[in-house]
Coordinates of C-alpha atoms in Angstrom, one line a residue:
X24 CA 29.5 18.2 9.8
X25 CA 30.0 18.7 13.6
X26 CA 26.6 20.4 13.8
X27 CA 25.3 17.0 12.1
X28 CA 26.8 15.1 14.5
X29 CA 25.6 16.8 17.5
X30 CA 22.2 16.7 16.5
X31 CA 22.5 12.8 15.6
X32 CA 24.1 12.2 19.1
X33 CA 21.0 14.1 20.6
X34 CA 19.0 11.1 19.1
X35 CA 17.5 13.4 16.4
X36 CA 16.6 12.3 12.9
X37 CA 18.8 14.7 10.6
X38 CA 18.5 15.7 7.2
X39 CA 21.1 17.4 5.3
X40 CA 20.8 18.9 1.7
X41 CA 24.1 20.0 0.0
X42 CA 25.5 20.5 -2.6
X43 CA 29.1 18.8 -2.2
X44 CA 31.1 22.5 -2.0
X45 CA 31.7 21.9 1.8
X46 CA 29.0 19.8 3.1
X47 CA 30.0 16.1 1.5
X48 CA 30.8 14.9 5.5
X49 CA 27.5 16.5 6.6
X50 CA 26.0 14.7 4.2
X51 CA 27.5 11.4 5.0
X52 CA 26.7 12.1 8.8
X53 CA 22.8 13.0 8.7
X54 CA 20.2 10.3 8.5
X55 CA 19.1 11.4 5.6
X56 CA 21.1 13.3 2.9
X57 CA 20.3 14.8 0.1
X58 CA 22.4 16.0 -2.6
X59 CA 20.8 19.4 -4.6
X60 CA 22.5 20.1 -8.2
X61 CA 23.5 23.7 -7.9
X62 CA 22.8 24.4 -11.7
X63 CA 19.2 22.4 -11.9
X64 CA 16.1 25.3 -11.5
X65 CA 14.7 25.3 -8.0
X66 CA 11.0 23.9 -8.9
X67 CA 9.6 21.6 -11.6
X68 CA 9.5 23.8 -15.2
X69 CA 5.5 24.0 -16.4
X70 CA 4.1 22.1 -18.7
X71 CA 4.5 24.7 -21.8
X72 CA 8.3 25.3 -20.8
X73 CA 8.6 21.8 -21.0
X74 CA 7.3 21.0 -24.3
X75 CA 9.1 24.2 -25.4
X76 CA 12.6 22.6 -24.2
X77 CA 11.8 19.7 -26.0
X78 CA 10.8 21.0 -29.2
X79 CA 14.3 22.8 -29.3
X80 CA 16.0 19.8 -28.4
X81 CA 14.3 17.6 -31.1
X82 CA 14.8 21.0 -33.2
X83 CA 18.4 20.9 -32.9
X84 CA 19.1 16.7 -33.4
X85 CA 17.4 17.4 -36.9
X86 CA 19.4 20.4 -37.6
X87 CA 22.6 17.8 -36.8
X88 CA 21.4 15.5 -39.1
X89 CA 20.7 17.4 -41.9
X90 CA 24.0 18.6 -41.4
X91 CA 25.8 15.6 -41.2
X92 CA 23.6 14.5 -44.7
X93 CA 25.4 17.7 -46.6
X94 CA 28.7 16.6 -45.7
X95 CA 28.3 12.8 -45.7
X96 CA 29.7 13.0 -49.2
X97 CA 32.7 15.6 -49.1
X98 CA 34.2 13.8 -46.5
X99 CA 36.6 10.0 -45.9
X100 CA 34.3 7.6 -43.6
X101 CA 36.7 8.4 -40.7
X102 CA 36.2 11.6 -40.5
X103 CA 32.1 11.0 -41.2
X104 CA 32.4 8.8 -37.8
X105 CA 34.5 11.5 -35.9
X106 CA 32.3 14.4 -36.5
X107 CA 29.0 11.8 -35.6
X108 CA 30.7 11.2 -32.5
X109 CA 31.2 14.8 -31.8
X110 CA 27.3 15.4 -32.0
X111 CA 26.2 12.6 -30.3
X112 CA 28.8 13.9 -27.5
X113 CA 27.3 17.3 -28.0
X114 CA 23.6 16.0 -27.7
X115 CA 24.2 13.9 -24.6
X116 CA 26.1 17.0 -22.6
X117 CA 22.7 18.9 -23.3
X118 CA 20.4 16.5 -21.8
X119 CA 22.5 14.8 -19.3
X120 CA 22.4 16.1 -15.5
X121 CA 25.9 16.4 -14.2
X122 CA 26.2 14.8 -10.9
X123 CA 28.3 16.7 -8.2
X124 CA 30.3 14.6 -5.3
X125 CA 27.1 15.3 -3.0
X126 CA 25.2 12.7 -5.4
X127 CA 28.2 10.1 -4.3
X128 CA 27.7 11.0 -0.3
X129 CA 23.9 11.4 -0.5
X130 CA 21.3 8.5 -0.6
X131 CA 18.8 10.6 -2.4
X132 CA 19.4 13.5 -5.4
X133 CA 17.5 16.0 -6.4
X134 CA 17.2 17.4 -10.1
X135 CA 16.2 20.7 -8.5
X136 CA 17.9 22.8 -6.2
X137 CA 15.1 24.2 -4.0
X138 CA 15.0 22.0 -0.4
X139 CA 11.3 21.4 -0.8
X140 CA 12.0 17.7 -2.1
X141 CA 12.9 17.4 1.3
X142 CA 8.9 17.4 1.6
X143 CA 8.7 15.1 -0.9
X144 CA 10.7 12.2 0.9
X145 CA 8.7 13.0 4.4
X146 CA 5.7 12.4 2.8
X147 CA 6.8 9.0 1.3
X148 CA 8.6 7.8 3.7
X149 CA 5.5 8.4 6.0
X150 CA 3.2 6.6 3.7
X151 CA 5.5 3.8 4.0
X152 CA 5.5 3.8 7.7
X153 CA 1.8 4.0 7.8
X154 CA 1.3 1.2 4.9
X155 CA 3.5 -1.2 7.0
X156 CA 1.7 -0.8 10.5
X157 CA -1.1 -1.1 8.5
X158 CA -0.1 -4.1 7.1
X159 CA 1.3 -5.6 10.6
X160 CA -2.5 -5.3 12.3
X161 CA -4.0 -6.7 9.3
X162 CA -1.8 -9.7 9.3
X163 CA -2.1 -9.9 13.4
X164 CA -6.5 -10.0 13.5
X165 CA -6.4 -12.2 9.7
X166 CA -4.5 -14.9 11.6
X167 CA -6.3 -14.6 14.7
X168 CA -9.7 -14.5 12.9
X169 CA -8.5 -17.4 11.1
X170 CA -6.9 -19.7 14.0
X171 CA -10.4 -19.5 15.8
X172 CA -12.6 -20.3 12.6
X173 CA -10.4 -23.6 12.2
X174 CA -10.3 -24.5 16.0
X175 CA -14.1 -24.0 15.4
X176 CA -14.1 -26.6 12.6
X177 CA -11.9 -28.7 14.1
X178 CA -13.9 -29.8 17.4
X179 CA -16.2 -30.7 14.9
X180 CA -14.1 -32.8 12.7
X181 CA -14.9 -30.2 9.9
X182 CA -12.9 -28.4 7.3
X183 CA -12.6 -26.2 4.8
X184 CA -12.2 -28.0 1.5
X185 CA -9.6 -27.0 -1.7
X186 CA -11.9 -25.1 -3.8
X187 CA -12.9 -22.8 -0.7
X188 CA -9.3 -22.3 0.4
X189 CA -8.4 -21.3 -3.4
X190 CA -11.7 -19.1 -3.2
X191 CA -10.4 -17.0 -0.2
X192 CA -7.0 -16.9 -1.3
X193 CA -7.9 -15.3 -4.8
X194 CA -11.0 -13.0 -2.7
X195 CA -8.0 -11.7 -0.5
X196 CA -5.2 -11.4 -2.7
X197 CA -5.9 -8.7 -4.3
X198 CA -6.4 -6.5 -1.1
X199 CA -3.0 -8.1 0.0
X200 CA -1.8 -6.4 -3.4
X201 CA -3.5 -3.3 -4.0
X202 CA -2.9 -2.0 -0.3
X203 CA 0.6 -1.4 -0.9
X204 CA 0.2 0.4 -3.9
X205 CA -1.2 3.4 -2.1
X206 CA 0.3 6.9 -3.4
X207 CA 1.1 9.8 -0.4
X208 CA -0.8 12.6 -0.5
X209 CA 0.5 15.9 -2.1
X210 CA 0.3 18.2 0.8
X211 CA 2.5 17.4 4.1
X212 CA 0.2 16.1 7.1
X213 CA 1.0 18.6 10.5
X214 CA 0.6 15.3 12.3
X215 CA 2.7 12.5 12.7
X216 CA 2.8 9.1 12.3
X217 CA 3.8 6.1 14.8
X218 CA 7.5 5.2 14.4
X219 CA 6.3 1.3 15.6
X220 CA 3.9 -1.3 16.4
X221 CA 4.1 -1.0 20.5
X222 CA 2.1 2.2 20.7
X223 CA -1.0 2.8 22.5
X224 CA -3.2 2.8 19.7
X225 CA -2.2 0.0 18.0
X226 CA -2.4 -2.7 20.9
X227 CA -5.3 -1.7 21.6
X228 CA -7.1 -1.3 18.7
X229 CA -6.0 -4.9 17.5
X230 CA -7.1 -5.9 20.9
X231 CA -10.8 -4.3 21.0
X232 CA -11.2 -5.8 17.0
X233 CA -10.3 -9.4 17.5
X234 CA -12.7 -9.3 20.9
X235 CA -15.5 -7.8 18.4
X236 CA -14.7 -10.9 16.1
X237 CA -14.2 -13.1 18.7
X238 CA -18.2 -12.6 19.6
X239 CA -19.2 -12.3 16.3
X240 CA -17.3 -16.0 15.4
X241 CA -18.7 -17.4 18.5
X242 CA -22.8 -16.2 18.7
X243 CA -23.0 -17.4 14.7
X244 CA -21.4 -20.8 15.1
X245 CA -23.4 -21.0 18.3
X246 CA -26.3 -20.1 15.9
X247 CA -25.5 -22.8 13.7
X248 CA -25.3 -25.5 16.3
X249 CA -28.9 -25.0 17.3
X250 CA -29.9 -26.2 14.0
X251 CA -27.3 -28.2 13.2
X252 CA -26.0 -30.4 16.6
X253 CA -22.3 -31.0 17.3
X254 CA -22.0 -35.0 16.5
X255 CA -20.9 -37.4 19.1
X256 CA -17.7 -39.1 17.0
X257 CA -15.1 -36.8 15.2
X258 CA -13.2 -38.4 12.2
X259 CA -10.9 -36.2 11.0
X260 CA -9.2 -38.3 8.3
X261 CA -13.0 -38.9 6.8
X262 CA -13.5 -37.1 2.8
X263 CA -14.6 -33.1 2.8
X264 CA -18.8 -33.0 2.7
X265 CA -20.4 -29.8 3.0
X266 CA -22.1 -29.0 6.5
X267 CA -23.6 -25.9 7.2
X268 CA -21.2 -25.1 10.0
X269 CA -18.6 -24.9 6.9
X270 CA -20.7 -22.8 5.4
X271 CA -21.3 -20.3 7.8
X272 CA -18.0 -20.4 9.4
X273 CA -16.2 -19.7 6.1
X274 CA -18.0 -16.8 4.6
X275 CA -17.7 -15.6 8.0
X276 CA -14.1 -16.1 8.1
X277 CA -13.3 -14.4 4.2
X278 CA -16.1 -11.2 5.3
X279 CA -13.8 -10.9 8.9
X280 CA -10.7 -10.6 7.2
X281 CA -12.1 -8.1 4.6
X282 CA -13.2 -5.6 7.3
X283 CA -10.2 -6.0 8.6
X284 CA -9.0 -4.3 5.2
X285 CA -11.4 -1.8 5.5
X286 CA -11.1 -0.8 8.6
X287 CA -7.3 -0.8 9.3
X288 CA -6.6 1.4 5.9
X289 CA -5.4 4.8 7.3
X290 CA -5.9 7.1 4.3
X291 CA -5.7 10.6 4.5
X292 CA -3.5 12.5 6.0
X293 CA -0.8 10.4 5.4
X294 CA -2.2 8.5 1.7
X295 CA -5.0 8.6 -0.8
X296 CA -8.2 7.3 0.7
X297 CA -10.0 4.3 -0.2
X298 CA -12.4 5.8 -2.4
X299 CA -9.6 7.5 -3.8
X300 CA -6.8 4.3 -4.2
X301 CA -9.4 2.5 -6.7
X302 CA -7.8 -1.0 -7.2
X303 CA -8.6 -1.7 -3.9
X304 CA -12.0 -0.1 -3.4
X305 CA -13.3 -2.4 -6.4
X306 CA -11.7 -5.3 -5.0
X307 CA -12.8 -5.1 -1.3
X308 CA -16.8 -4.5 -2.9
X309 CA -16.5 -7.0 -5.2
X310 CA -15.4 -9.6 -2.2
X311 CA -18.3 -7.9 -0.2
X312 CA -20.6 -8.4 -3.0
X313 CA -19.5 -12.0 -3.5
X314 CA -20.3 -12.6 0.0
X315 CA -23.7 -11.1 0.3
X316 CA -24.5 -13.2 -2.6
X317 CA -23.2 -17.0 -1.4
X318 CA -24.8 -15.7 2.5
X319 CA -28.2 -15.7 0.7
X320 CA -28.1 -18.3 -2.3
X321 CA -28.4 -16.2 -4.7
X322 CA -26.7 -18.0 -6.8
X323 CA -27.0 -21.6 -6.3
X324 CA -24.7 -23.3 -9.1
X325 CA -21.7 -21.0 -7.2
X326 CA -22.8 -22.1 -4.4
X327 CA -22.4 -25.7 -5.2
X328 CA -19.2 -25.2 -7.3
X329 CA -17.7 -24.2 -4.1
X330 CA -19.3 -27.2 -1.4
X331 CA -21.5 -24.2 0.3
X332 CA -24.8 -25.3 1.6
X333 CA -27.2 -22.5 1.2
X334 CA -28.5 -21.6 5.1
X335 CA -32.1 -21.7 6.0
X336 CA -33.7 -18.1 6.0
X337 CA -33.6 -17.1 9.3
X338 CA -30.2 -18.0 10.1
X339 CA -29.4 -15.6 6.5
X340 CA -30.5 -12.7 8.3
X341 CA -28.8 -13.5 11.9
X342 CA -25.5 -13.7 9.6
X343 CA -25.7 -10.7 7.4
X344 CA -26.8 -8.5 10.2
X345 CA -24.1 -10.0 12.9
X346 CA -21.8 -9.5 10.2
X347 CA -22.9 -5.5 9.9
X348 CA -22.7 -5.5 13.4
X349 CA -19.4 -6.6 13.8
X350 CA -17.9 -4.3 10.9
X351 CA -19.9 -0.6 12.5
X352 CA -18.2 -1.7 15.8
X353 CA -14.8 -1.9 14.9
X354 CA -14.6 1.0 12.8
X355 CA -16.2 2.8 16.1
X356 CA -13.5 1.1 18.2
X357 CA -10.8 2.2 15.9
X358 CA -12.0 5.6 15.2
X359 CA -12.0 6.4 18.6
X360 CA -9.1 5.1 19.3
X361 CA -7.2 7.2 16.3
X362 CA -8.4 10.1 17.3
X363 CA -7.4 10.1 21.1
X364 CA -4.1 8.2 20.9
X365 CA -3.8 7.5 16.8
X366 CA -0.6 10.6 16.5
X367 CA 2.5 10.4 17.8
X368 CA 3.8 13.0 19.5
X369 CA 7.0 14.9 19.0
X370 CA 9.9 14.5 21.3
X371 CA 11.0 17.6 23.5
X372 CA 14.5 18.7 22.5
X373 CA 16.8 18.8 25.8

């Protein structure tokens, strides 16, 4: 306990596995504690020793009942419900795992008693971390991607109508979910993950992306007023009609805030890659695919369903390509970035 607390006044994250003999107010004291069962095996039985255990376990509840089903007649009913009581009792000590006073000091509980889950909660709780930084730069270049497309709109008294706005919401959502389902890897990463936002890498790769956006936003609607010339009165309480500024600024918008997706998921070594967490590579190409196909027409009846004009051909191409442009830059940026500031660093111990 006092060597817990020594450690923790250092300002170093602790983690104590006991077993409750003489550790319960070390386990209280550490960060993390973890209580081990002293009579669990120290790994995970295999799969034959499992199936063995649990053919002797289902071997034994039949044994019990056809026991009970020879004496069910020689005996009263109280005595039938005594001795049933006695074998449930009997079954239930078998397969229940008895619980020491570490389980009542500890947080976590392990039904083995080798330390390795102690592995097991580094690598989750670092896939955590990593899936809610993730999360924060996501949400920090979406709302800036978005706040400029809709100043954009705005100085030209334009919006983006309900069907679109469902559209993006339903493209996106499923990115938003499937994101946060991502599993940690099996094998514990020699590197180490950022404990916050405020970190080198962070800032500065949120910074470099938006810029990249930023340009990307501003050369296409730029584009679009070279065809298409700002109009000399703005009514914004006038009815939603289809312009092609919409129409370019919002599949530009929805294909901005997917590469954000892309390009901020952190994968390996901390998580399963994108290839690998599938939910969410199917989603983000079926949004990509979507895209492609409303940036050329290709499907005129969608197109209409959802007030998009479909854009002359030239100004397809200056779209799609600006759009590639934009998505190999900042996954450059934020490569780069990872690798020469993207680890934290362990503190010295004084």
């Amino acid at each position: 306990s006092k060597v817990c607390e020594e450690l923790v006044s250092l300002g170093l994250v602790t983690v104590m596995c006991g077993d409750g003999t003489n550790d319960v107010g070390a386990l209280k004291h550490a960060d993390v504690g973890v209580a081990i069962i002293s009579n669990a095996p120290e790994v995970k039985p295999e799969k034959k020793e499992l199936e063995r255990k649990e053919k002797e376990k289902s071997d034994k509840k039949m044994a019990i009942l056809q026991e009970f089903r020879e004496i069910n007649q020689k005996r009263t009913l109280q005595e039938r419900q005594k001795l049933l009581e006695e074998k449930l009792k009997e079954l239930q000590e078998d397969t229940m795992v008895k619980l020491g006073d570490a389980s009542i000091a500890s947080p976590f509980t392990s039904k083995y008693s080798s330390v390795k889950c102690v592995c097991s909660i580094i690598r989750q709780g670092r896939c955590t971390l990593v899936t809610t930084l993730q999360m924060f730069k996501i949400l920090a270049l979406n709302a800036l991607i978005i706040a400029y497309c809709q100043s954009a709109l705005y100085l030209d008294g334009v919006k983006f109508s309900d069907g679109q706005a469902t559209l993006q919401g339903l493209l996106l959502a499923g990115c938003f979910l499937f994101i946060s389902r991502s599993k940690p890897l099996d094998k514990l990463s020699k590197t180490r993950p950022h404990a916050n936002i405020f970190n080198l890498y962070t800032i500065s790769t949120v910074l470099l992306q938006f810029a990249v956006h930023l340009y990307t936003i501003i050369r296409l609607v730029d584009a679009v007023h070279s065809i298409e010339p700002r109009k000399a009165s703005i009514d914004l309480d006038a009815e939603f009609s289809p312009t092609l500024l919409n129409t370019i600024v919002y599949i530009v918008s929805v294909t901005l805030q997917l590469n954000t997706f892309i390009i901020n998921y952190r994968g390996h070594p901390y998580m399963e890659s994108l290839r690998e967490n599938k939910p969410l590579c199917y989603s983000a190409i079926f949004t990509a695919v979507f895209m492609t196909i409303l940036t050329f027409g290709l499907m005129p009846d969608v197109s209409s369903e959802f007030s998009l004009l479909i854009p002359p051909d030239h100004l397809k191409q200056e779209v799609f390509t600006t759009l590639l442009l934009d998505t190999g830059l900042t996954l450059v940026f934020d490569r780069v970035l990872l690798w020469l500031c993207g680890d934290a660093k362990l503190k010295p111990i004084n």
